[in-house]
Amino acid sequence: PTMAHSRALLVLENFIGGKFVPCSSYIDSYNPSTGDVYCRVPDSGKEEVEAAVKAAKDAFPIWSSKSPLERSQILNKLADLIEHDLEAFAQAESKDQGKTITFARTVDIPRAVHNFRFFASSILHHVTECTEMPAMGCVHYTSRAPVGVAGLISPWNLPLYLLTWKIAPAIACGNTVVAKPSEMTSVTAWMMCKLLEKAGMPPGVVNVVLGTGAKAGEALVCHPEVPLISFTGSTLTAQRITEKSAPHCKRLSLELGGKNPSIIFDDADLSQCIPTTVRSSFANQGEICLCTSRIFVQRGIYSEFLKRFVAEAKKWKTGNPSDPTIDMGALISKEHLEKVVRNYVKKAQAEGARVLCGEGVDPLALPPGNQKGYFMLPTVIAEVKDESCCMQEEIFGPVTCVVAFDTEEEVIKRANGVKYGLAATVWSSNVGRVHRVAHKLQSGLVWTNCWLVRDLNLPFGGMKASGVGREGAKDSYEFFTEVKTITIKH
Ligand code: NAD
């Protein structure tokens, strides 16, 4: 690029051992709402990962020997600093990812702040177990210690939110980290690095290496001195990570995709259910692993539901993400938009399904500056078969399928009839039924009469192809520490 060209672009750097370090090559990063290249992201590989792992290893003895309270104070300070810059972080996240400024302001960045505060507090409250064997004259207890250098790999849909959900527990427990955010959304991680020194974080505790999964991600996964990998992303990538890390017997936490059902019984309160299900289908452009994409509606209320649901979905405004009145922004990339439209919406139509609103049905009017952005409307598909790819594969876009069912037993079987098992939603006013159905669903999370209400204390994660392991106060603590059983004879 010419000097003038490169000056106009935002150029990111890796953060290694407390210092920003330029890279020898870069990747273009696009603004999804305009289609313009606006940022250059380091294209790191083995060499950069090696330097970051070394910095993290060097920082480990000091960081791991700090008291939980000392670490807690630094995490709280970092939370305050991010909160102080909340608006700048929200603007950056919206520009980088395509999500609405409203979502970034109210969900992404507040949650990133909360992740640090939550683990700053929770680390102070863990106790270990102790048992006695009087007949043997023995007492046993367990002790937990940080593991070492943690490799953290995160996706593009909730960039800072998901990255900090890993960084916070890892460092709270006394590990040091090498984090690799998605190459498509690296800006807010880089911005966070600028605050670390002021928060009092010793150099080398948090290192951020930017680059692609194939180069930087895989170098981290294959590094012999990174004993644990916490990964959030697609099931396909998780399979590759499992394979690549197998020779080193690494500890893995895998938070993967979903094909989440919403089951709506005929006694559901539709005035609550319909707006919530529109939100659960289309929030963040449908780019949340927990988004609903299969809606099973009991036959008696099917046509009424469909009519009201489509009317509500049509109210959602798609457009410039920086306009605070907009409900849906741009999808992450041109390729992703094409995949959602071609592999799912068009394919469903070819199979005989009906697109009731959205893509290809309604006009999409965009402001002049957004004509080249990666936009599509909230799309509702009906009369689609359970075997169809739209009902089996994770779409990860603003597309949801609505189908009818008759009995409880039938819907449980159909809801479980996919390879995934992340999150399910059940709508009914029959308390016995909601418990019964929740127990039978193959799903790591089940919400009844609500969606995305989270208590970070509790386990989060998926069954089947949706993941291995759980994250949460206790679960993350267990993942990021190594337990030892010690026996003393007195
Ligand atoms: P992805 O798997 O393509 O990438 C995720 C991360 O892994 C990125 O940082 C990427 O660079 C890296 N990566 C890619 N190949 C790699 C390799 N060979 N070795 C090491 N790292 C590699 O996923 P994505 O497209 O960024 O994110 C979307 C997916 O994430 C969806 O499937 C979604 O459901 C899932 N997700 C799951 C959760 C959850 O908590 N369960 C949350 C959000 C997103």
mmCIF file of C-alpha atoms in Angstrom, residues 25-295:
data_model
loop_
_atom_site.group_PDB
_atom_site.id
_atom_site.type_symbol
_atom_site.label_atom_id
_atom_site.label_comp_id
_atom_site.label_asym_id
_atom_site.label_seq_id
_atom_site.Cartn_x
_atom_site.Cartn_y
_atom_site.Cartn_z
ATOM 1 C CA SER A 25 3.230 -9.360 7.639
ATOM 2 C CA TYR A 26 -0.395 -8.316 8.007
ATOM 3 C CA ILE A 27 -3.935 -9.391 7.097
ATOM 4 C CA ASP A 28 -6.626 -6.992 5.898
ATOM 5 C CA SER A 29 -9.617 -6.587 8.168
ATOM 6 C CA TYR A 30 -12.941 -5.345 6.794
ATOM 7 C CA ASN A 31 -15.639 -3.105 8.189
ATOM 8 C CA PRO A 32 -18.654 -5.393 7.609
ATOM 9 C CA SER A 33 -21.122 -2.521 7.379
ATOM 10 C CA THR A 34 -19.295 -0.774 4.507
ATOM 11 C CA GLY A 35 -17.261 -3.546 2.910
ATOM 12 C CA ASP A 36 -14.069 -1.425 3.213
ATOM 13 C CA VAL A 37 -10.689 -2.588 4.469
ATOM 14 C CA TYR A 38 -10.063 -0.374 7.477
ATOM 15 C CA CYS A 39 -7.588 -2.238 9.615
ATOM 16 C CA ARG A 40 -4.458 -4.392 9.335
ATOM 17 C CA VAL A 41 -4.003 -7.300 11.683
ATOM 18 C CA PRO A 42 -0.627 -9.006 12.308
ATOM 19 C CA ASP A 43 -0.347 -12.321 10.494
ATOM 20 C CA SER A 44 1.553 -13.994 13.315
ATOM 21 C CA GLY A 45 2.971 -17.480 13.189
ATOM 22 C CA LYS A 46 5.310 -19.778 15.115
ATOM 23 C CA GLU A 47 7.915 -17.116 15.853
ATOM 24 C CA GLU A 48 5.466 -14.682 17.467
ATOM 25 C CA VAL A 49 3.753 -17.470 19.415
ATOM 26 C CA GLU A 50 7.150 -18.675 20.622
ATOM 27 C CA ALA A 51 8.003 -15.186 21.932
ATOM 28 C CA ALA A 52 4.615 -14.871 23.634
ATOM 29 C CA VAL A 53 4.843 -18.286 25.297
ATOM 30 C CA LYS A 54 8.313 -17.420 26.560
ATOM 31 C CA ALA A 55 7.055 -14.125 28.027
ATOM 32 C CA ALA A 56 4.138 -15.929 29.658
ATOM 33 C CA LYS A 57 6.447 -18.612 31.069
ATOM 34 C CA ASP A 58 8.803 -15.994 32.493
ATOM 35 C CA ALA A 59 5.904 -14.155 34.154
ATOM 36 C CA PHE A 60 4.385 -17.303 35.681
ATOM 37 C CA PRO A 61 6.525 -17.647 38.851
ATOM 38 C CA ILE A 62 5.755 -14.116 40.044
ATOM 39 C CA TRP A 63 2.100 -14.042 39.015
ATOM 40 C CA SER A 64 1.250 -17.482 40.364
ATOM 41 C CA SER A 65 2.786 -16.674 43.736
ATOM 42 C CA LYS A 66 0.686 -13.537 44.235
ATOM 43 C CA SER A 67 -2.200 -13.894 46.643
ATOM 44 C CA PRO A 68 -5.705 -14.194 45.192
ATOM 45 C CA LEU A 69 -6.451 -10.785 46.711
ATOM 46 C CA GLU A 70 -3.561 -9.116 44.874
ATOM 47 C CA ARG A 71 -4.676 -10.634 41.592
ATOM 48 C CA SER A 72 -8.270 -9.710 42.330
ATOM 49 C CA GLN A 73 -7.351 -6.041 42.788
ATOM 50 C CA ILE A 74 -5.619 -5.932 39.399
ATOM 51 C CA LEU A 75 -8.606 -7.560 37.681
ATOM 52 C CA ASN A 76 -10.951 -5.049 39.294
ATOM 53 C CA LYS A 77 -8.743 -2.164 38.192
ATOM 54 C CA LEU A 78 -8.753 -3.474 34.629
ATOM 55 C CA ALA A 79 -12.560 -3.745 34.746
ATOM 56 C CA ASP A 80 -12.769 -0.110 35.867
ATOM 57 C CA LEU A 81 -10.478 1.021 33.057
ATOM 58 C CA ILE A 82 -12.486 -0.805 30.370
ATOM 59 C CA GLU A 83 -15.697 0.593 31.829
ATOM 60 C CA HIS A 84 -14.236 4.076 31.767
ATOM 61 C CA ASP A 85 -13.644 3.646 28.003
ATOM 62 C CA LEU A 86 -16.886 1.748 27.390
ATOM 63 C CA GLU A 87 -18.068 3.983 24.584
ATOM 64 C CA ALA A 88 -14.777 3.739 22.663
ATOM 65 C CA PHE A 89 -14.762 -0.045 23.067
ATOM 66 C CA ALA A 90 -18.403 -0.297 21.952
ATOM 67 C CA GLN A 91 -17.753 1.844 18.860
ATOM 68 C CA ALA A 92 -14.737 -0.278 17.968
ATOM 69 C CA GLU A 93 -16.582 -3.576 18.450
ATOM 70 C CA SER A 94 -19.496 -2.423 16.315
ATOM 71 C CA LYS A 95 -17.222 -1.215 13.519
ATOM 72 C CA ASP A 96 -15.065 -4.339 13.568
ATOM 73 C CA GLN A 97 -17.818 -6.943 13.852
ATOM 74 C CA GLY A 98 -20.866 -5.341 12.201
ATOM 75 C CA LYS A 99 -23.019 -5.642 15.320
ATOM 76 C CA THR A 100 -25.233 -2.749 16.331
ATOM 77 C CA ILE A 101 -23.770 -0.071 18.545
ATOM 78 C CA THR A 102 -26.694 -0.693 20.906
ATOM 79 C CA PHE A 103 -25.772 -4.366 21.323
ATOM 80 C CA ALA A 104 -22.093 -3.528 21.836
ATOM 81 C CA ARG A 105 -22.986 -0.840 24.417
ATOM 82 C CA THR A 106 -25.475 -2.922 26.344
ATOM 83 C CA VAL A 107 -24.174 -6.484 25.984
ATOM 84 C CA ASP A 108 -20.603 -6.960 24.717
ATOM 85 C CA ILE A 109 -18.598 -4.391 26.620
ATOM 86 C CA PRO A 110 -20.575 -4.384 29.910
ATOM 87 C CA ARG A 111 -20.187 -8.167 29.957
ATOM 88 C CA ALA A 112 -16.424 -7.932 29.316
ATOM 89 C CA VAL A 113 -16.195 -5.580 32.314
ATOM 90 C CA HIS A 114 -18.352 -7.930 34.372
ATOM 91 C CA ASN A 115 -16.209 -10.959 33.437
ATOM 92 C CA PHE A 116 -13.196 -9.367 35.167
ATOM 93 C CA ARG A 117 -15.231 -8.246 38.206
ATOM 94 C CA PHE A 118 -16.935 -11.614 38.512
ATOM 95 C CA PHE A 119 -13.709 -13.649 38.589
ATOM 96 C CA ALA A 120 -11.972 -10.992 40.712
ATOM 97 C CA SER A 121 -14.613 -11.787 43.296
ATOM 98 C CA SER A 122 -15.137 -15.501 42.777
ATOM 99 C CA ILE A 123 -11.421 -16.325 43.140
ATOM 100 C CA LEU A 124 -11.626 -15.103 46.756
ATOM 101 C CA HIS A 125 -14.257 -17.634 47.731
ATOM 102 C CA HIS A 126 -12.981 -21.075 46.764
ATOM 103 C CA VAL A 127 -12.280 -23.653 49.434
ATOM 104 C CA THR A 128 -10.717 -27.060 48.992
ATOM 105 C CA GLU A 129 -11.771 -30.403 50.460
ATOM 106 C CA CYS A 130 -10.460 -32.175 53.534
ATOM 107 C CA THR A 131 -11.321 -35.663 54.863
ATOM 108 C CA GLU A 132 -10.128 -37.568 57.906
ATOM 109 C CA MET A 133 -9.353 -41.263 58.488
ATOM 110 C CA PRO A 134 -9.060 -41.517 62.278
ATOM 111 C CA ALA A 135 -8.509 -45.292 62.220
ATOM 112 C CA MET A 136 -5.459 -44.835 59.987
ATOM 113 C CA GLY A 137 -4.317 -41.682 61.767
ATOM 114 C CA CYS A 138 -4.535 -39.813 58.498
ATOM 115 C CA VAL A 139 -5.933 -36.594 57.191
ATOM 116 C CA HIS A 140 -6.346 -35.928 53.492
ATOM 117 C CA TYR A 141 -6.785 -32.614 51.786
ATOM 118 C CA THR A 142 -6.705 -31.236 48.280
ATOM 119 C CA SER A 143 -4.748 -28.271 47.058
ATOM 120 C CA ARG A 144 -5.208 -26.438 43.776
ATOM 121 C CA ALA A 145 -2.504 -24.640 41.831
ATOM 122 C CA PRO A 146 -2.450 -22.795 38.519
ATOM 123 C CA VAL A 147 -1.321 -24.939 35.611
ATOM 124 C CA GLY A 148 1.055 -22.632 33.704
ATOM 125 C CA VAL A 149 0.661 -20.930 30.336
ATOM 126 C CA ALA A 150 -2.911 -21.110 29.071
ATOM 127 C CA GLY A 151 -3.667 -20.831 25.353
ATOM 128 C CA LEU A 152 -6.954 -19.022 24.741
ATOM 129 C CA ILE A 153 -8.627 -18.979 21.327
ATOM 130 C CA SER A 154 -11.854 -17.105 20.680
ATOM 131 C CA PRO A 155 -14.294 -16.476 17.795
ATOM 132 C CA TRP A 156 -15.574 -13.351 16.040
ATOM 133 C CA ASN A 157 -19.182 -13.139 17.179
ATOM 134 C CA LEU A 158 -18.736 -11.683 20.680
ATOM 135 C CA PRO A 159 -15.077 -10.677 20.477
ATOM 136 C CA LEU A 160 -14.101 -9.010 23.757
ATOM 137 C CA TYR A 161 -16.959 -10.667 25.685
ATOM 138 C CA LEU A 162 -15.772 -14.212 24.941
ATOM 139 C CA LEU A 163 -12.058 -13.486 25.115
ATOM 140 C CA THR A 164 -12.356 -11.942 28.587
ATOM 141 C CA TRP A 165 -14.582 -14.838 29.699
ATOM 142 C CA LYS A 166 -11.384 -16.898 29.279
ATOM 143 C CA ILE A 167 -8.672 -14.392 30.248
ATOM 144 C CA ALA A 168 -10.365 -13.416 33.523
ATOM 145 C CA PRO A 169 -10.618 -16.899 35.110
ATOM 146 C CA ALA A 170 -7.232 -17.998 33.711
ATOM 147 C CA ILE A 171 -5.293 -15.137 35.276
ATOM 148 C CA ALA A 172 -7.471 -14.959 38.406
ATOM 149 C CA CYS A 173 -6.348 -18.531 39.128
ATOM 150 C CA GLY A 174 -2.687 -17.543 38.690
ATOM 151 C CA ASN A 175 -1.985 -18.741 35.164
ATOM 152 C CA THR A 176 -0.391 -16.553 32.540
ATOM 153 C CA VAL A 177 -1.928 -16.496 29.073
ATOM 154 C CA VAL A 178 -1.345 -16.278 25.364
ATOM 155 C CA ALA A 179 -4.624 -15.213 23.790
ATOM 156 C CA LYS A 180 -5.509 -15.358 20.119
ATOM 157 C CA PRO A 181 -8.726 -13.583 19.181
ATOM 158 C CA SER A 182 -10.326 -14.110 15.774
ATOM 159 C CA GLU A 183 -8.374 -12.532 12.918
ATOM 160 C CA MET A 184 -11.654 -10.930 11.833
ATOM 161 C CA THR A 185 -12.241 -9.114 15.133
ATOM 162 C CA SER A 186 -8.974 -8.291 16.880
ATOM 163 C CA VAL A 187 -9.357 -4.578 17.617
ATOM 164 C CA THR A 188 -10.896 -4.625 21.099
ATOM 165 C CA ALA A 189 -8.360 -7.191 22.371
ATOM 166 C CA TRP A 190 -5.586 -4.850 21.201
ATOM 167 C CA MET A 191 -7.332 -1.899 22.888
ATOM 168 C CA MET A 192 -7.559 -3.858 26.135
ATOM 169 C CA CYS A 193 -3.777 -4.454 26.038
ATOM 170 C CA LYS A 194 -3.259 -0.688 26.174
ATOM 171 C CA LEU A 195 -4.867 -0.670 29.636
ATOM 172 C CA LEU A 196 -2.955 -3.554 31.210
ATOM 173 C CA GLU A 197 0.029 -1.616 32.502
ATOM 174 C CA LYS A 198 -2.193 1.025 34.122
ATOM 175 C CA ALA A 199 -4.194 -1.749 35.788
ATOM 176 C CA GLY A 200 -0.976 -2.967 37.393
ATOM 177 C CA MET A 201 -0.715 -6.164 35.375
ATOM 178 C CA PRO A 202 2.883 -7.384 35.386
ATOM 179 C CA PRO A 203 4.394 -7.750 31.881
ATOM 180 C CA GLY A 204 3.939 -11.201 30.364
ATOM 181 C CA VAL A 205 0.813 -12.183 32.319
ATOM 182 C CA VAL A 206 -1.466 -11.374 29.369
ATOM 183 C CA ASN A 207 0.014 -11.740 25.886
ATOM 184 C CA VAL A 208 -2.044 -11.287 22.754
ATOM 185 C CA VAL A 209 -0.925 -12.770 19.447
ATOM 186 C CA LEU A 210 -2.992 -11.762 16.442
ATOM 187 C CA GLY A 211 -3.386 -13.795 13.293
ATOM 188 C CA THR A 212 -5.211 -16.601 11.571
ATOM 189 C CA GLY A 213 -6.298 -19.892 13.081
ATOM 190 C CA ALA A 214 -4.237 -21.947 10.678
ATOM 191 C CA LYS A 215 -0.980 -20.127 11.495
ATOM 192 C CA ALA A 216 -1.094 -18.410 14.889
ATOM 193 C CA GLY A 217 -3.859 -20.589 16.394
ATOM 194 C CA GLU A 218 -2.272 -23.844 15.405
ATOM 195 C CA ALA A 219 1.188 -22.741 16.583
ATOM 196 C CA LEU A 220 -0.348 -22.133 20.005
ATOM 197 C CA VAL A 221 -2.223 -25.443 20.033
ATOM 198 C CA CYS A 222 0.963 -27.323 19.047
ATOM 199 C CA HIS A 223 3.286 -25.521 21.458
ATOM 200 C CA PRO A 224 4.676 -28.085 23.917
ATOM 201 C CA GLU A 225 4.804 -25.576 26.776
ATOM 202 C CA VAL A 226 1.139 -24.605 26.655
ATOM 203 C CA PRO A 227 -0.519 -27.370 28.701
ATOM 204 C CA LEU A 228 -4.085 -26.144 28.373
ATOM 205 C CA ILE A 229 -6.207 -24.723 25.593
ATOM 206 C CA SER A 230 -9.543 -23.038 26.096
ATOM 207 C CA PHE A 231 -11.295 -22.718 22.754
ATOM 208 C CA THR A 232 -14.600 -21.221 21.659
ATOM 209 C CA GLY A 233 -15.512 -21.623 18.021
ATOM 210 C CA SER A 234 -16.809 -24.115 15.505
ATOM 211 C CA THR A 235 -17.030 -27.874 15.943
ATOM 212 C CA LEU A 236 -14.857 -28.409 12.869
ATOM 213 C CA THR A 237 -12.003 -26.341 14.298
ATOM 214 C CA ALA A 238 -12.377 -28.119 17.651
ATOM 215 C CA GLN A 239 -11.831 -31.471 15.931
ATOM 216 C CA ARG A 240 -8.629 -30.155 14.389
ATOM 217 C CA ILE A 241 -7.459 -28.723 17.728
ATOM 218 C CA THR A 242 -8.158 -32.031 19.449
ATOM 219 C CA GLU A 243 -6.125 -33.877 16.817
ATOM 220 C CA LYS A 244 -3.220 -31.421 16.860
ATOM 221 C CA SER A 245 -3.003 -31.295 20.654
ATOM 222 C CA ALA A 246 -3.329 -35.067 21.146
ATOM 223 C CA PRO A 247 0.426 -35.812 21.025
ATOM 224 C CA HIS A 248 0.872 -33.443 23.981
ATOM 225 C CA CYS A 249 -2.114 -34.763 26.011
ATOM 226 C CA LYS A 250 -3.341 -31.193 26.566
ATOM 227 C CA ARG A 251 -6.246 -30.233 28.718
ATOM 228 C CA LEU A 252 -8.998 -28.868 26.480
ATOM 229 C CA SER A 253 -12.124 -26.847 27.103
ATOM 230 C CA LEU A 254 -14.224 -26.687 23.932
ATOM 231 C CA GLU A 255 -17.256 -24.395 23.580
ATOM 232 C CA LEU A 256 -18.726 -25.071 20.154
ATOM 233 C CA GLY A 257 -21.682 -24.612 17.870
ATOM 234 C CA GLY A 258 -25.376 -25.168 18.418
ATOM 235 C CA LYS A 259 -28.615 -25.898 16.594
ATOM 236 C CA ASN A 260 -30.828 -24.694 19.348
ATOM 237 C CA PRO A 261 -34.501 -25.640 19.526
ATOM 238 C CA SER A 262 -37.287 -23.567 21.000
ATOM 239 C CA ILE A 263 -40.294 -25.697 21.949
ATOM 240 C CA ILE A 264 -43.557 -23.807 22.236
ATOM 241 C CA PHE A 265 -46.514 -25.626 23.794
ATOM 242 C CA ASP A 266 -50.115 -24.516 23.271
ATOM 243 C CA ASP A 267 -50.351 -23.167 26.844
ATOM 244 C CA ALA A 268 -47.405 -20.768 26.358
ATOM 245 C CA ASP A 269 -47.808 -17.080 27.071
ATOM 246 C CA LEU A 270 -47.377 -15.873 23.496
ATOM 247 C CA SER A 271 -47.171 -12.214 24.482
ATOM 248 C CA GLN A 272 -43.840 -13.054 26.186
ATOM 249 C CA CYS A 273 -42.817 -15.895 23.929
ATOM 250 C CA ILE A 274 -43.063 -14.143 20.552
ATOM 251 C CA PRO A 275 -40.856 -11.085 21.181
ATOM 252 C CA THR A 276 -38.351 -13.233 23.093
ATOM 253 C CA THR A 277 -38.192 -15.818 20.304
ATOM 254 C CA VAL A 278 -37.679 -13.079 17.695
ATOM 255 C CA ARG A 279 -34.804 -11.824 19.845
ATOM 256 C CA SER A 280 -33.417 -15.323 20.434
ATOM 257 C CA SER A 281 -33.456 -15.931 16.668
ATOM 258 C CA PHE A 282 -32.022 -12.627 15.438
ATOM 259 C CA ALA A 283 -30.019 -10.980 18.245
ATOM 260 C CA ASN A 284 -26.519 -10.049 17.066
ATOM 261 C CA GLN A 285 -27.622 -11.026 13.481
ATOM 262 C CA GLY A 286 -28.228 -14.570 14.714
ATOM 263 C CA GLU A 287 -24.493 -14.809 15.322
ATOM 264 C CA ILE A 288 -24.635 -16.142 18.878
ATOM 265 C CA CYS A 289 -23.999 -19.805 19.606
ATOM 266 C CA LEU A 290 -27.166 -19.733 21.768
ATOM 267 C CA CYS A 291 -29.481 -18.350 19.088
ATOM 268 C CA THR A 292 -32.677 -20.251 18.323
ATOM 269 C CA SER A 293 -32.811 -21.717 14.838
ATOM 270 C CA ARG A 294 -35.467 -24.440 15.113
ATOM 271 C CA ILE A 295 -38.848 -23.376 16.470
#
